[in-house]
CSV table of C-alpha atoms in Angstrom, one decimal:
chain,number,residue,atom,x,y,z
A,1,MET,CA,0.0,0.1,-0.1
A,2,SER,CA,2.9,2.4,0.7
A,3,LYS,CA,4.3,1.3,-2.8
A,4,ALA,CA,1.0,2.6,-4.2
A,5,ILE,CA,0.7,5.9,-2.3
A,6,GLY,CA,4.2,6.6,-3.2
A,7,SER,CA,3.1,5.9,-6.6
A,8,VAL,CA,0.7,8.6,-6.4
A,9,LEU,CA,2.1,11.2,-4.6
A,10,GLY,CA,5.7,11.4,-8.0
A,11,THR,CA,2.4,11.3,-10.4
A,12,ASN,CA,3.0,13.8,-12.6
A,13,VAL,CA,1.0,14.7,-16.0
A,14,LYS,CA,2.9,15.9,-19.1
A,15,VAL,CA,2.1,18.3,-21.1
A,16,ASP,CA,3.0,18.6,-24.2
A,17,THR,CA,3.4,22.9,-24.7
A,18,SER,CA,6.2,22.4,-27.5
A,19,ALA,CA,4.4,24.3,-29.9
A,20,GLY,CA,3.7,27.2,-27.9
A,21,GLU,CA,7.1,26.8,-26.7
A,22,ASN,CA,8.5,27.2,-30.8
A,23,TYR,CA,6.3,29.9,-31.6
A,24,LEU,CA,7.8,31.8,-28.3
A,25,SER,CA,11.3,31.2,-29.7
A,26,TYR,CA,10.5,31.9,-33.4
A,27,LEU,CA,8.1,35.8,-31.9
A,28,LYS,CA,11.8,36.5,-29.7
A,29,SER,CA,13.6,35.9,-32.5
A,30,TYR,CA,11.5,37.9,-34.7
A,31,ASP,CA,12.9,41.1,-36.5
A,32,THR,CA,10.6,43.6,-36.3
A,33,SER,CA,13.3,46.7,-36.8
A,34,THR,CA,11.4,47.6,-40.3
A,35,ALA,CA,8.2,47.7,-39.0
A,36,ASP,CA,9.3,50.0,-36.0
A,37,LYS,CA,10.9,52.2,-38.5
A,38,THR,CA,8.6,52.6,-40.4
A,39,ASN,CA,5.4,53.1,-37.6
A,40,ASN,CA,8.1,55.4,-36.6
A,41,LEU,CA,8.5,57.5,-39.2
A,42,MET,CA,4.6,57.3,-39.2
A,43,ALA,CA,3.7,58.3,-35.6
A,44,GLN,CA,5.9,61.2,-36.6
A,45,GLU,CA,4.0,61.9,-39.6
A,46,ALA,CA,0.8,61.8,-38.0
A,47,TYR,CA,1.6,64.6,-35.7
A,48,GLN,CA,3.1,66.6,-38.3
A,49,LEU,CA,-0.1,66.1,-39.8
A,50,ALA,CA,-2.5,67.3,-36.6
A,51,SER,CA,0.1,70.1,-35.8
A,52,ASP,CA,-0.5,71.6,-39.4
A,53,LEU,CA,-1.9,69.8,-42.2
A,54,SER,CA,-1.4,72.4,-45.2
A,55,ASN,CA,3.1,70.9,-43.9
A,56,GLN,CA,1.6,67.4,-45.3
A,57,GLY,CA,0.3,68.2,-48.4
A,58,LEU,CA,-3.6,68.0,-46.8
A,59,VAL,CA,-5.3,70.5,-48.0
A,60,SER,CA,-7.8,71.4,-45.7
A,61,ALA,CA,-9.7,75.0,-47.2
A,62,VAL,CA,-10.1,76.0,-50.7
A,63,SER,CA,-10.4,79.6,-52.0
A,64,ALA,CA,-11.8,80.7,-55.5
A,65,SER,CA,-9.8,83.0,-57.3
A,66,ASP,CA,-10.5,86.5,-57.8
A,67,GLU,CA,-7.9,87.1,-60.1
A,68,ALA,CA,-9.1,85.0,-62.3
A,69,ARG,CA,-12.7,86.3,-62.0
A,70,GLN,CA,-11.6,89.9,-62.4
A,71,ARG,CA,-9.6,88.8,-65.9
A,72,MET,CA,-12.7,87.4,-67.0
A,73,GLU,CA,-15.2,90.4,-66.2
A,74,ASN,CA,-12.5,93.2,-67.6
A,75,ALA,CA,-11.7,91.0,-70.8
A,76,THR,CA,-16.2,90.2,-71.2
A,77,TYR,CA,-16.8,94.4,-70.9
A,78,GLN,CA,-13.5,95.4,-73.4
A,79,SER,CA,-15.0,92.8,-75.6
A,80,TYR,CA,-18.1,93.6,-75.5
A,81,MET,CA,-17.4,96.8,-76.1
A,82,ASP,CA,-15.5,97.0,-79.0
A,83,ARG,CA,-17.8,96.0,-80.5
A,84,LEU,CA,-20.6,98.7,-79.1
A,85,ILE,CA,-18.5,102.1,-79.3
A,86,PRO,CA,-18.0,101.4,-83.7
A,87,GLN,CA,-21.6,100.6,-83.2
A,88,HIS,CA,-22.7,103.0,-81.0
A,89,GLN,CA,-20.6,105.7,-83.2
A,90,GLN,CA,-22.3,105.1,-86.2
A,91,GLN,CA,-25.5,105.6,-84.9
A,92,MET,CA,-24.6,108.8,-83.9
A,93,ALA,CA,-23.8,109.8,-87.0
A,94,ASP,CA,-26.6,108.2,-89.2
A,95,LEU,CA,-29.8,109.6,-87.0
A,96,GLU,CA,-27.3,113.1,-87.4
A,97,THR,CA,-27.6,112.6,-91.0
A,98,ARG,CA,-31.0,111.7,-91.1
A,99,LEU,CA,-32.3,114.5,-88.6
A,100,ALA,CA,-30.5,117.1,-90.4
A,101,ASN,CA,-32.3,115.8,-93.9
A,102,GLN,CA,-35.0,115.8,-92.0
A,103,GLY,CA,-34.9,119.8,-91.2
A,104,LEU,CA,-34.1,120.0,-87.4
A,105,SER,CA,-31.7,121.9,-86.4
A,106,VAL,CA,-29.4,121.2,-83.8
A,107,GLY,CA,-31.2,122.1,-80.1
A,108,SER,CA,-34.6,121.9,-81.0
A,109,GLN,CA,-37.3,120.4,-79.5
A,110,ALA,CA,-37.6,117.5,-82.3
A,111,TYR,CA,-33.3,116.8,-82.4
A,112,GLN,CA,-32.9,116.6,-78.7
A,113,THR,CA,-35.4,114.1,-78.0
A,114,ALA,CA,-34.4,111.9,-80.7
A,115,VAL,CA,-30.5,112.7,-79.9
A,116,ASN,CA,-31.5,111.7,-76.2
A,117,ASN,CA,-33.3,108.1,-77.2
A,118,LEU,CA,-30.3,106.8,-78.9
A,119,MET,CA,-28.2,107.4,-76.2
A,120,GLN,CA,-30.4,106.0,-74.0
A,121,GLU,CA,-31.2,102.7,-75.8
A,122,GLN,CA,-27.0,102.7,-75.9
A,123,ASN,CA,-26.6,103.1,-72.4
A,124,ASP,CA,-28.6,100.0,-71.9
A,125,SER,CA,-26.9,98.1,-74.7
A,126,ILE,CA,-23.8,99.3,-72.3
A,127,ASN,CA,-25.5,98.2,-68.6
A,128,GLN,CA,-25.8,94.8,-70.6
A,129,ALA,CA,-22.6,94.2,-71.5
A,130,THR,CA,-21.6,95.1,-68.1
A,131,TYR,CA,-24.1,92.7,-66.6
A,132,LYS,CA,-22.5,90.0,-68.8
A,133,SER,CA,-18.9,90.9,-67.7
A,134,VAL,CA,-20.2,90.6,-63.8
A,135,ILE,CA,-21.6,87.3,-64.6
A,136,ALA,CA,-18.9,86.0,-66.5
A,137,GLY,CA,-16.3,87.1,-63.8
A,138,GLN,CA,-18.8,85.4,-61.7
A,139,ASP,CA,-19.1,82.1,-63.7
A,140,ALA,CA,-14.7,82.3,-63.9
A,141,TYR,CA,-14.7,82.8,-59.9
A,142,THR,CA,-17.2,79.5,-59.4
A,143,GLN,CA,-15.3,78.0,-62.1
A,144,SER,CA,-11.2,78.4,-60.7
A,145,LEU,CA,-13.2,77.3,-56.5
A,146,ASN,CA,-14.3,74.1,-58.5
A,147,ASP,CA,-11.3,73.4,-60.1
A,148,ALA,CA,-9.1,74.1,-56.7
A,149,ILE,CA,-11.9,71.7,-54.6
A,150,ALA,CA,-10.9,69.0,-57.4
A,151,ALA,CA,-7.7,69.9,-57.0
A,152,GLY,CA,-7.3,69.6,-53.1
A,153,ASN,CA,-9.9,66.4,-53.3
A,154,PHE,CA,-7.1,64.9,-55.6
A,155,THR,CA,-4.3,66.0,-53.4
A,156,ASN,CA,-6.1,64.1,-50.3
A,157,THR,CA,-7.1,61.7,-52.5
A,158,ALA,CA,-3.5,60.2,-53.1
A,159,TYR,CA,-2.0,61.2,-49.8
A,160,GLN,CA,-4.9,58.9,-48.1
A,161,THR,CA,-3.6,56.2,-50.6
A,162,ALA,CA,-0.4,56.6,-49.8
A,163,ILE,CA,-1.3,55.9,-46.2
A,164,ASN,CA,-3.1,52.7,-47.4
A,165,GLN,CA,-0.6,51.5,-49.2
A,166,MET,CA,1.5,51.7,-46.3
A,167,ASN,CA,-1.3,50.3,-43.2
A,168,ALA,CA,-1.8,47.4,-46.6
A,169,LEU,CA,2.0,47.1,-46.1
A,170,LEU,CA,2.9,46.6,-42.7
A,171,GLN,CA,-0.4,44.7,-41.8
A,172,ASN,CA,1.9,41.3,-41.8
A,173,SER,CA,4.8,42.9,-40.2
A,174,PRO,CA,4.2,43.2,-36.7
A,175,THR,CA,5.6,46.4,-34.4
A,176,GLY,CA,8.1,45.7,-31.4
A,177,TYR,CA,5.1,46.6,-29.3
A,178,GLN,CA,2.4,43.9,-31.2
A,179,ASN,CA,5.4,40.9,-31.1
A,180,GLN,CA,6.0,41.5,-27.3
A,181,ALA,CA,1.9,40.8,-26.4
A,182,ASN,CA,1.7,38.4,-28.9
A,183,ILE,CA,4.9,36.6,-26.9
A,184,TYR,CA,2.8,37.7,-23.6
A,185,ALA,CA,-0.6,35.6,-25.1
A,186,VAL,CA,1.1,32.5,-25.9
A,187,GLN,CA,3.7,33.0,-22.0
A,188,GLN,CA,-0.3,33.1,-21.0
A,189,GLY,CA,-1.5,30.1,-23.1
A,190,VAL,CA,1.5,28.1,-21.8
A,191,ALA,CA,0.6,28.8,-18.5
A,192,GLN,CA,-2.5,27.8,-17.9
A,193,GLN,CA,-1.9,24.5,-20.2
A,194,GLN,CA,1.1,23.9,-17.3
A,195,ALA,CA,-1.6,25.0,-14.4
A,196,SER,CA,-4.2,22.8,-15.8
A,197,ALA,CA,-2.1,19.8,-16.1
A,198,LYS,CA,-0.8,20.1,-12.6
A,199,GLN,CA,-4.5,20.7,-11.3
A,200,GLN,CA,-5.5,17.6,-13.1
A,201,SER,CA,-2.3,15.9,-11.2
A,202,LEU,CA,-3.8,16.9,-8.4
A,203,ASN,CA,-6.9,15.8,-8.6
A,204,ASN,CA,-5.8,12.1,-9.8
A,205,MET,CA,-3.7,12.7,-6.9
A,206,PHE,CA,-6.2,12.5,-4.3
A,207,GLY,CA,-8.3,10.6,-5.8
A,208,VAL,CA,-6.4,8.1,-5.8
A,209,LEU,CA,-5.0,8.3,-2.5
A,210,GLY,CA,-8.6,8.9,-1.5
A,211,GLY,CA,-10.2,5.4,-2.9
A,212,ALA,CA,-6.8,3.5,-1.3
A,213,LEU,CA,-7.6,4.7,2.3
A,214,ASN,CA,-11.4,4.3,2.4
A,215,ALA,CA,-10.0,0.6,0.8
A,216,ALA,CA,-7.4,0.6,4.0
A,217,THR,CA,-10.5,1.1,5.9
A,218,THR,CA,-12.3,-1.3,4.5
A,219,ALA,CA,-9.9,-4.3,5.5
A,220,TYR,CA,-9.3,-2.6,8.5
A,221,GLY,CA,-13.0,-3.1,9.4
A,222,TYR,CA,-12.6,-6.5,7.5
A,223,SER,CA,-10.2,-7.9,10.2
A,224,GLN,CA,-11.4,-6.2,13.0
A,225,MET,CA,-14.7,-8.6,12.5
A,226,GLY,CA,-12.6,-11.5,12.2
A,227,LYS,CA,-10.5,-10.5,15.7
A,228,THR,CA,-14.1,-10.9,17.2
A,229,ALA,CA,-15.1,-13.9,15.1
A,230,SER,CA,-12.1,-15.5,16.1
A,231,ASN,CA,-12.8,-14.6,19.8
A,232,GLY,CA,-16.3,-15.9,20.3
């Protein structure tokens, strides 16, 4: 019985932790320097980006070109006036000739009314040219704003694409921090395996010991009964 109990006390459940230990060895020898350097550069870039977006090429605000608006407005107005001035001069000359042929003298009421009516029409055409020039300038301003937005969006998209590419390249390259987290997780798993095995070994040992004690107690009881019967 003592040998059996001694054997039980020495019982130790063997646990195969070679896979975890091999993985630990791999993780501890894994070179994360490239990923660490790249992540450090990206972290520095993120800091600069947060400090000043414009320094990193991102477009956070755009504005239209007032210079483009003014150029278009001036050019459109000048184009209209280049056509209107000769027309107005010819219209006035034609009117004066017609009034003279009608026998109306310069300064007469009819003469002055006719001249005033023509000048009003010509002023209206100049005002219309001015209005169209302003509209053309506003269109140029809006177009310059749309161009600036499109250029900003293109720049930001290209910048984000570069960041996405860097992140994609780093997916399979753990940093030192990530590697240490992996090592910790594996070590915890191995330790849990070992703790569970020890607990199971103790459970088995106490189960066998309990059985042995019960058997010893029963045997002792039978022996005492035998002695009693013999004495009787």
